[in-house]
mmCIF file of C-alpha atoms in Angstrom:
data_model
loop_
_atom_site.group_PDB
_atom_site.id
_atom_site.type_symbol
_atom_site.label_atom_id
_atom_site.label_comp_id
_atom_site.label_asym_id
_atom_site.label_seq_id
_atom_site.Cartn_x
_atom_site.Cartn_y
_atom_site.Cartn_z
ATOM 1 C CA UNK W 1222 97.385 88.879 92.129
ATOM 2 C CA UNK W 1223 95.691 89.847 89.154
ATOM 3 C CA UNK W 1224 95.709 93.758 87.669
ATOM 4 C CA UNK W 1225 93.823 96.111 89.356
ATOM 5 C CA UNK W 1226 93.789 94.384 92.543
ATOM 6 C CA UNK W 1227 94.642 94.932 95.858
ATOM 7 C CA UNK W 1228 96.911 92.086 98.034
ATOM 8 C CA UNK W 1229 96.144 91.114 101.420
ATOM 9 C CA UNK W 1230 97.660 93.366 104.081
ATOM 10 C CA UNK W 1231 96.188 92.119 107.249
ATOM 11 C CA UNK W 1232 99.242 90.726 108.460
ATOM 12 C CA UNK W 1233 101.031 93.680 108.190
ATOM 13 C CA UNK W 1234 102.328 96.128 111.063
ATOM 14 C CA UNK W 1235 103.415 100.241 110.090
ATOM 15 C CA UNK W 1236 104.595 102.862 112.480
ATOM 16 C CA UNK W 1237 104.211 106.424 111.797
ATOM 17 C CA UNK W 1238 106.622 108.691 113.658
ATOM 18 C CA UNK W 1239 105.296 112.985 113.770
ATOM 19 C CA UNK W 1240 108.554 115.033 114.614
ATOM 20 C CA UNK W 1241 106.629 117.988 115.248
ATOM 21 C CA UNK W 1242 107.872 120.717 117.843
ATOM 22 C CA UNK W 1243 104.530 120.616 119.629
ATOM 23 C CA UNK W 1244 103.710 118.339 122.550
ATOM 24 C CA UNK W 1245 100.231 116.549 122.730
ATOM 25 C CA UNK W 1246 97.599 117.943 122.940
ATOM 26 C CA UNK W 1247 98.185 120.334 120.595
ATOM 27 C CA UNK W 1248 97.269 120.563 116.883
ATOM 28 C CA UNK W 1249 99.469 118.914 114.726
ATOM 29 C CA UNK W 1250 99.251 119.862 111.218
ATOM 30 C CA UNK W 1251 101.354 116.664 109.674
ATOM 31 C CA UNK W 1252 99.111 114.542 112.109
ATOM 32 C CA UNK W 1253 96.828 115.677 109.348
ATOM 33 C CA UNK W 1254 98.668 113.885 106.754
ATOM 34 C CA UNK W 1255 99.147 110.929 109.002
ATOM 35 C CA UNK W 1256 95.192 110.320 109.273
ATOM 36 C CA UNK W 1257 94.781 109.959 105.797
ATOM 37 C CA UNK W 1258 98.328 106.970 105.302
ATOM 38 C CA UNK W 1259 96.695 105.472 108.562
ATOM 39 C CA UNK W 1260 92.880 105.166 107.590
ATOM 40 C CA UNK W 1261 93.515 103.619 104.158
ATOM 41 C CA UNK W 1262 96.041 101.122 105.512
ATOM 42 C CA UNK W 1263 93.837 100.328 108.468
ATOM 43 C CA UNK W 1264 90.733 99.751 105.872
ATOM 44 C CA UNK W 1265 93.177 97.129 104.635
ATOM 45 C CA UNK W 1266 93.835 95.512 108.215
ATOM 46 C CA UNK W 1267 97.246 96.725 108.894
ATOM 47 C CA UNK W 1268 97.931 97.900 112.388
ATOM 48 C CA UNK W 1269 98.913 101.240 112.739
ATOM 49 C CA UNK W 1270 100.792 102.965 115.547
ATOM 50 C CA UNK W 1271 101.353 106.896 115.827
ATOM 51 C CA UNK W 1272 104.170 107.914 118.007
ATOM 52 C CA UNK W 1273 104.917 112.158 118.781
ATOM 53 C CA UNK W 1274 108.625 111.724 119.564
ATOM 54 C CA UNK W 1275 108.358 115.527 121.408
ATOM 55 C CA UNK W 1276 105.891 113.521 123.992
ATOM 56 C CA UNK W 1277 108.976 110.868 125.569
ATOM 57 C CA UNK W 1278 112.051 112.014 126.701
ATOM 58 C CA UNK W 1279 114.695 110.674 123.904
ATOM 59 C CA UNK W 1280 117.506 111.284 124.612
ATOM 60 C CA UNK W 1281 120.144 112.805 121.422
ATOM 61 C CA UNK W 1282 122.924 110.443 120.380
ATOM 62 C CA UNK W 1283 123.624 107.592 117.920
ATOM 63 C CA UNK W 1284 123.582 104.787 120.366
ATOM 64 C CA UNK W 1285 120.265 102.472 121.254
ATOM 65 C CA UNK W 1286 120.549 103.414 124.758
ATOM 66 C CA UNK W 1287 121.873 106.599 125.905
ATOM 67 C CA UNK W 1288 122.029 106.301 129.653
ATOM 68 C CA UNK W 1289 124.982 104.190 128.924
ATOM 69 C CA UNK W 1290 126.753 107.323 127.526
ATOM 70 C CA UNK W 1291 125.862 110.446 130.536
ATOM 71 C CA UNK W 1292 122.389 110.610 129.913
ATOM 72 C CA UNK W 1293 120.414 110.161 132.709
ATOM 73 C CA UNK W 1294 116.883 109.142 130.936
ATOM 74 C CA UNK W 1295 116.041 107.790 127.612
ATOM 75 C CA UNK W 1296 113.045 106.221 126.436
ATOM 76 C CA UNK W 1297 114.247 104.828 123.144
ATOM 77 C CA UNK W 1298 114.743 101.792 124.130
ATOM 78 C CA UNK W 1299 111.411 101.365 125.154
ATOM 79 C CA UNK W 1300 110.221 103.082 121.988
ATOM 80 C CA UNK W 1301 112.584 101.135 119.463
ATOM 81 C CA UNK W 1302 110.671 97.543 119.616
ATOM 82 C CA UNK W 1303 107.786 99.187 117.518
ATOM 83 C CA UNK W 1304 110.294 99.614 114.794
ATOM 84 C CA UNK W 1305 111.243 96.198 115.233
ATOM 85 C CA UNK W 1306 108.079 94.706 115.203
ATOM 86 C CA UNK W 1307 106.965 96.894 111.998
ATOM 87 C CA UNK W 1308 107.043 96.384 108.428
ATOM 88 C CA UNK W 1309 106.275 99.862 107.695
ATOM 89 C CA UNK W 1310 108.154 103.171 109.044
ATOM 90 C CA UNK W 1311 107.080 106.267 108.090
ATOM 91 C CA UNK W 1312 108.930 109.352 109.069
ATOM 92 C CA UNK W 1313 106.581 112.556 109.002
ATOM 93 C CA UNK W 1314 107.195 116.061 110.283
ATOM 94 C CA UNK W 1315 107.544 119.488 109.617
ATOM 95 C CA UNK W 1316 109.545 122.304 108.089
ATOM 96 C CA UNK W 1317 111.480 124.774 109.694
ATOM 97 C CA UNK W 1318 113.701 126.952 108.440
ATOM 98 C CA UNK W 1319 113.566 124.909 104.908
ATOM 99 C CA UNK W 1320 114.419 121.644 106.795
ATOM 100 C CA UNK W 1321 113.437 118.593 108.637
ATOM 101 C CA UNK W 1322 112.744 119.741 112.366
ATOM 102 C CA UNK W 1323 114.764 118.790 114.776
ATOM 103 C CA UNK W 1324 112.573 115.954 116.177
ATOM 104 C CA UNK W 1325 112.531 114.203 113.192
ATOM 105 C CA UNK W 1326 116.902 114.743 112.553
ATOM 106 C CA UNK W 1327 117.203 112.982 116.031
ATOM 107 C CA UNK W 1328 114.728 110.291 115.118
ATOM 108 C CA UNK W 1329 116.814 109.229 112.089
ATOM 109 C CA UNK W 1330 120.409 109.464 114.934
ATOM 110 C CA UNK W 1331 118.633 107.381 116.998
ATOM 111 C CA UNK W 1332 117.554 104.881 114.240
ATOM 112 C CA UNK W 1333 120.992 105.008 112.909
ATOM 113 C CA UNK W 1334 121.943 103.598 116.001
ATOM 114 C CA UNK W 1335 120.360 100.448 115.165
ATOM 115 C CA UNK W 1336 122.113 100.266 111.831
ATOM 116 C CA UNK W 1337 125.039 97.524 112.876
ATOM 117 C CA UNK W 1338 122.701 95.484 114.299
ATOM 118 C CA UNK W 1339 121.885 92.426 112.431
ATOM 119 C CA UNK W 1340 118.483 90.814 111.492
ATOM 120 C CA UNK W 1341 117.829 86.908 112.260
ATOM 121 C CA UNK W 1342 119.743 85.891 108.991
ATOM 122 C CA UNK W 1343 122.660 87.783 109.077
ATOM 123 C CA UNK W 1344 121.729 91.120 107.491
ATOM 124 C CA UNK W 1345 121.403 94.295 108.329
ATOM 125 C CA UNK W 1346 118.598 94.930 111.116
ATOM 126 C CA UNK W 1347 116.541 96.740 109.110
ATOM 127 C CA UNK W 1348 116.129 94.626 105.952
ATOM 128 C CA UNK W 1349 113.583 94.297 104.572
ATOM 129 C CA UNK W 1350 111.053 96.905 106.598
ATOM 130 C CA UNK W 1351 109.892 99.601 104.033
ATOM 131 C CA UNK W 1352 109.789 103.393 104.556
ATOM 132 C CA UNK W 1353 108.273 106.812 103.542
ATOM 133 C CA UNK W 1354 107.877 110.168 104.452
ATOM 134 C CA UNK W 1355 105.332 112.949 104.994
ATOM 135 C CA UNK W 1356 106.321 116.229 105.079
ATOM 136 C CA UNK W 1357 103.864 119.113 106.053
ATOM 137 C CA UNK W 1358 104.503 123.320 106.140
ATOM 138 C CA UNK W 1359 103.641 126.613 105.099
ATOM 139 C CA UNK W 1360 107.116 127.259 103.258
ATOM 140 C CA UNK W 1361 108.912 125.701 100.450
ATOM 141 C CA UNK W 1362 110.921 122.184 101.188
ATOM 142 C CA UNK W 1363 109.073 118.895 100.388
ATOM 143 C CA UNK W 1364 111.353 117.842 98.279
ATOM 144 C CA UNK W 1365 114.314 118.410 100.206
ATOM 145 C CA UNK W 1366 112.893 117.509 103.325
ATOM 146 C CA UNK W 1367 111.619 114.106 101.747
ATOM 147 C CA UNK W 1368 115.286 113.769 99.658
ATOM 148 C CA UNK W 1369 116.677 113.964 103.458
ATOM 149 C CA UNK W 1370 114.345 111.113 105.038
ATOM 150 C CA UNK W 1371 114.186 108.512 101.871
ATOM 151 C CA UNK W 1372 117.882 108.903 101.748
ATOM 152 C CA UNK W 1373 118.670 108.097 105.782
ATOM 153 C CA UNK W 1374 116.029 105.454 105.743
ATOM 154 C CA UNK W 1375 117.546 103.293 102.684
ATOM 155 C CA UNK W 1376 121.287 104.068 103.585
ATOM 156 C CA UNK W 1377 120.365 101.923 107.216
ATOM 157 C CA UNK W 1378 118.703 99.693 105.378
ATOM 158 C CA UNK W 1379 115.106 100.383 104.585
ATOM 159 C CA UNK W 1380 113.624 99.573 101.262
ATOM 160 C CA UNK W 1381 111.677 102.508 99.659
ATOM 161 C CA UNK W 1382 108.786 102.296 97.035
ATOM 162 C CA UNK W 1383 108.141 104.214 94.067
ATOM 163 C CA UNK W 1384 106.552 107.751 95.076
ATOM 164 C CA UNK W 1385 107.143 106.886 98.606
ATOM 165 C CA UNK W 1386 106.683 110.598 99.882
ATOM 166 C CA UNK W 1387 104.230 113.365 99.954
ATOM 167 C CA UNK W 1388 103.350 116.814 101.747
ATOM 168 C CA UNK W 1389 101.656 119.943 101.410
ATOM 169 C CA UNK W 1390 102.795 123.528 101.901
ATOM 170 C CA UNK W 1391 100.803 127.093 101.745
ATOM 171 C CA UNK W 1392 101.940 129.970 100.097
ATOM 172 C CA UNK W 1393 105.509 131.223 99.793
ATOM 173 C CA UNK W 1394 105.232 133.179 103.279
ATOM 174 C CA UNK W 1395 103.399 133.379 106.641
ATOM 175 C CA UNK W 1396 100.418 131.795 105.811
ATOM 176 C CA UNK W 1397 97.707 129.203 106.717
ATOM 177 C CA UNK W 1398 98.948 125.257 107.795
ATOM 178 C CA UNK W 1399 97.525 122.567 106.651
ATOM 179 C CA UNK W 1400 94.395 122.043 108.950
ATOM 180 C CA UNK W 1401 93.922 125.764 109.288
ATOM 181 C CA UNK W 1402 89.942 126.572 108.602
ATOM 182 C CA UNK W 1403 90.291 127.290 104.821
ATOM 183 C CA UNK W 1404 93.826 126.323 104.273
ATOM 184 C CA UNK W 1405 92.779 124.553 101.084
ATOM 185 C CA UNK W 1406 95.075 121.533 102.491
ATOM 186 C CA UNK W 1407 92.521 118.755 103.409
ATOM 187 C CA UNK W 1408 91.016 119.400 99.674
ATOM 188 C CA UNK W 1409 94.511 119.671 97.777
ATOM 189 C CA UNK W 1410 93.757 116.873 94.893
ATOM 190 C CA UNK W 1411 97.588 116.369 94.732
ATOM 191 C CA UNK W 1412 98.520 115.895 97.951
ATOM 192 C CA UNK W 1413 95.260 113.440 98.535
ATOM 193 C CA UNK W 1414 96.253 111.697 95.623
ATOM 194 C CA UNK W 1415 100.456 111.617 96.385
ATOM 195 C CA UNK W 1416 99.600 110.569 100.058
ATOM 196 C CA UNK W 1417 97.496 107.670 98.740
ATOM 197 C CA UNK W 1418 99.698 106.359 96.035
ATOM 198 C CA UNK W 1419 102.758 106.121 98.477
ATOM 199 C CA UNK W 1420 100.433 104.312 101.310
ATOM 200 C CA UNK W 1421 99.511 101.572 99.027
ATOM 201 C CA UNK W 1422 103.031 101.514 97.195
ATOM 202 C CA UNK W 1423 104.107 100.891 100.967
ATOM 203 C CA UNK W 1424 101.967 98.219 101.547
ATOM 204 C CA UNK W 1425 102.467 96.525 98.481
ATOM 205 C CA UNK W 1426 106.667 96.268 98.651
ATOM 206 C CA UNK W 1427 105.813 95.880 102.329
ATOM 207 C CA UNK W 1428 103.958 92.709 101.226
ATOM 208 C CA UNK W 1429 105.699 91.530 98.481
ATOM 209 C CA UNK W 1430 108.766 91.165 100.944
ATOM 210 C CA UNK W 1431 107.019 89.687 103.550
ATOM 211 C CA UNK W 1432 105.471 87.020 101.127
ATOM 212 C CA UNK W 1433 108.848 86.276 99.896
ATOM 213 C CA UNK W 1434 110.736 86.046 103.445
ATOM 214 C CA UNK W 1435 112.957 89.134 102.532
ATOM 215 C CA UNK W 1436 115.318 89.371 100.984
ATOM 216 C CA UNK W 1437 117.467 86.308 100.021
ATOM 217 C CA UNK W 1438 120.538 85.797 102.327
ATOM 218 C CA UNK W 1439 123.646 85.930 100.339
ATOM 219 C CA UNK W 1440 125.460 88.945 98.849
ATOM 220 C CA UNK W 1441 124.510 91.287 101.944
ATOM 221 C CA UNK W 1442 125.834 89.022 105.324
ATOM 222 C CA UNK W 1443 128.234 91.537 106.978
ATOM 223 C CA UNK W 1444 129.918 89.013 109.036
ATOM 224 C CA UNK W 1445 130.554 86.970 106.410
ATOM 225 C CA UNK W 1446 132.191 89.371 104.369
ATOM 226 C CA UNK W 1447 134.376 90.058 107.227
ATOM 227 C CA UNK W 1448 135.160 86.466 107.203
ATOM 228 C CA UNK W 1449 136.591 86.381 103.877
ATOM 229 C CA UNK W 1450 133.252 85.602 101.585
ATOM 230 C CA UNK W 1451 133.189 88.000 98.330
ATOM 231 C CA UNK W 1452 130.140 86.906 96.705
ATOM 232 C CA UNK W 1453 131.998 86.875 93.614
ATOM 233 C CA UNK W 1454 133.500 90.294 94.329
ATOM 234 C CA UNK W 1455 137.265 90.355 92.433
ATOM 235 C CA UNK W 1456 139.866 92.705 92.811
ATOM 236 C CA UNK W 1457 141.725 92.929 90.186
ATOM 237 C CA UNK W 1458 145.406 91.413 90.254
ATOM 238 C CA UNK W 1459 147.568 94.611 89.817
ATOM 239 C CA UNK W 1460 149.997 94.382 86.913
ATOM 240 C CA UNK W 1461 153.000 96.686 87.168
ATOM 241 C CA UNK W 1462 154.414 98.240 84.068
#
């Protein structure tokens, strides 16, 4: 691929996931944020899918299927092959209180459960899908909120891009949301321009990976390790005095 040139996406598959607090059909400001990840990547060819966790009945825990544990319902596991089949994840949702809501903090339990789980070479389930987040509000917390996501998402094994959040927030205050008439939010050059560069730096490590077949298979095989293999791992002999 030659400078200034874009790769071809059309193979690739992202989910977005909205933890807002409001049930469909209501207005959901980070929705806003969504549209504009989801029509650039879609100009590209990549197949988008945009799930509202607060519209299934998930059930809270940190295993794939919570009936198994008291719970009488859980739609996770019916939810959890579009993770599977993506190459892109992107966590979005608001703030409250300075924080990640509380739909998004059980999305990340619930993807956590998935973390032991291995992938068709031996790794981790997750390698080598890529993540982001969006983060939307009318209060300080972007950067926290985002620290919070990119964080969860590469300790289970996502990969994350450079840049690979954005947001927008109003005034310090009680004040206008993002796709409030006049909220200045759907104009905000840096926000437009932060939500753009982390869509395509998504799709490009997205692609890059997928070109490559992931990531090579040696160095990172649990069950190997467990087996004995140390990948040239030494522990020092311990000399007494």
């Amino acid at each position: 691929m030659e400078a200034g040139q874009a790769g071809d996406y059309s193979g690739l598959k992202a989910v977005f996931f909205n933890g807002t607090l409001k049930k469909s059909p209501q207005t959901s400001n980070t929705d806003g944020l969504i549209a504009i990840s989801r029509r650039i990547m879609e100009k590209q060819g990549v197949t988008t899918r945009l799930i509202r966790t607060v519209d299934h009945d998930i059930a809270s825990g940190v295993y794939p299927d919570m009936t198994q544990y008291g719970w009488a319902t859980d739609e996770w596991p019916e939810l959890y092959p579009a993770v599977q089949e993506a190459d892109i994840v992107v966590l979005a949702g608001p703030i409250w209180l300075g924080d990640n809501s509380s739909q998004t903090k059980k999305l990340i339990e619930r993807l956590y459960a998935h973390s032991g789980e291995l992938n068709g070479k031996g790794q981790w389930a997750f390698y080598p899908k890529v993540g982001g987040a969006l983060v939307s509000g009318n209060e300080d917390g972007i950067k926290h909120c985002a620290m919070n996501l990119l964080y969860s998402l590469q300790h289970i094994g996502f990969s994350i891009p450079p840049q690979a959040d954005a947001g927008w927030i109003g005034p310090v205050g009680p004040g206008p949301s993002y796709l409030d008439e006049g909220s200045g939010g759907p104009e905000s050059d840096f926000t437009n321009r932060n939500v753009t560069f982390m869509t395509w730096n998504l799709m490009h490590l997205a692609g890059i990976l997928k070109a490559a077949g992931g990531y090579p298979a040696y160095g990172n095989l649990p069950e190997e390790w467990d087996a004995g293999t140390r990948f040239d791992f030494e522990n020092p002999e311990y000399r007494g005095p």
